[in-house]
Amino acid sequence: MKTILKQGIMLLGAVAMTTYASAQDNTATPEPFAKGAYRTWSFGVIGGVMTPSVFIGGKNDFSNSELGAGYGGYLKKQLTHNFGIQGDFFRGTLKADNSTGTAPVGSPYKSFETEIKWGGTLSAVYNIANFNILSRQSYVTPYISAGAGLMGYRPTTTDLANAESTLNGGENIHELVVPVGVGLKFMVARGVNIDLGYKMNFVDTDNLDGYRRGESADKFSYGYAGLEFALGNKAKPQLAFANPAAILEKNYIAKYDALKAELDANKNDPAMADKVNKLSSDADGDGVSDFYDKCPNTPAGVAVDGAGCPLPVSKTIVQKPVTYIISEEDKKVVADAIKNLEFDLAKATIRSTSFATLDKVADLISSKNLSLKLAGHTDSQGSDAYNMKLSKERAESVKAYLVSKGVNASRIEATGYGESQPIDTNATAKGRQNNRRVEFTLFN
């Protein structure tokens, strides 16, 4: 089996190399995003080998994995230059035994063979080469794929006494399968590709090999080679092999060559020569050729539009800032707020009796765009650190209340001075009460 597989891969590689040159197509290509300009449907037939082990996750419940045959086909819809949806169908055989290596401890089986009666999956396929849109390569495309599906299979085990048995009474077992694959496609002719790939298939159960040994799920791999055929109009290229950047470049070069050829053919025509001279000359040096310049002889240094005409000069209007003069009535609003401001004992919590006059201060600041400085003070009772902290918290509490009423926070400065700036003696109760205060200072 291994020899046949190697010979098949070598044959496909030789076909790819010898037909590469015949796949070159120098004819004009459609625009890269033109609707209906490409062939987007294709189907493929593949065949290869299956084995109950994968590169990621190792073997199942037998020590020696063997090669079994696998075959199938697929139908693919290419949605963009590098992304497509593919439906796969496959069948095959999985085999393994415990003749070499270290068999699982306590295994009651000598070998197994599982017939995959049918399998169907739906996968997303990404063409890796087209992720780099500047690549000029359009005839070899690596890809990755991942998807999910369902398969039906029948495992047969042989125990240590050479007795065979089947799970599920010989009926097919149906389980979820998740395929993850990589591959490489070669365009060998217009609409014909060689498809080489490898898939790791993860089954949502532990009975694929007929031996339920633990909770770990079984898996198998499928290495394949095949041919893909594009469906549709043979004159259209395949979207999967189209390179947007290379197509744009090719089409623009073709248009440039056609225009150059037309100019060369008419270079002796006086009318054409006059147009060429106007296109290449700029007498007033404004950056617009004389052929398109609707305002010739523009003075040097003047900014112009696409037609060569001077751009209008905008006038900058400077608005003088308006300064609001704080009135006596405004000062009275602030004085009332100071007079009525009360806090809970030894706390920064404002009492509800203060809200009405504070609301008027908030409205004044917002309506007349004023700023406010809040300075918190305490008496001398308590430590310096405690008094400094309490005075700062009370000033911040007033600021937070005004901000909650719609005042811009950047318009209010809150500072605490503790007991450092008394306005009365701290020797009497009335003096200490006067010293416990939050001062309001309005300014523009």
XYZ file of N, CA, C and O in Angstrom, residues 15 250 335 412:
16
model
N 2.924 15.171 -13.329
C 1.893 15.779 -14.175
C 1.809 17.274 -13.915
O 1.700 18.090 -14.845
N -2.050 43.757 -13.958
C -2.005 43.272 -15.333
C -2.923 44.076 -16.242
O -2.541 44.471 -17.360
N -23.682 83.699 48.886
C -23.670 83.941 50.331
C -24.764 83.139 51.023
O -24.555 82.593 52.126
N -15.036 73.676 38.613
C -15.035 73.740 40.071
C -13.701 73.230 40.604
O -13.225 72.163 40.220
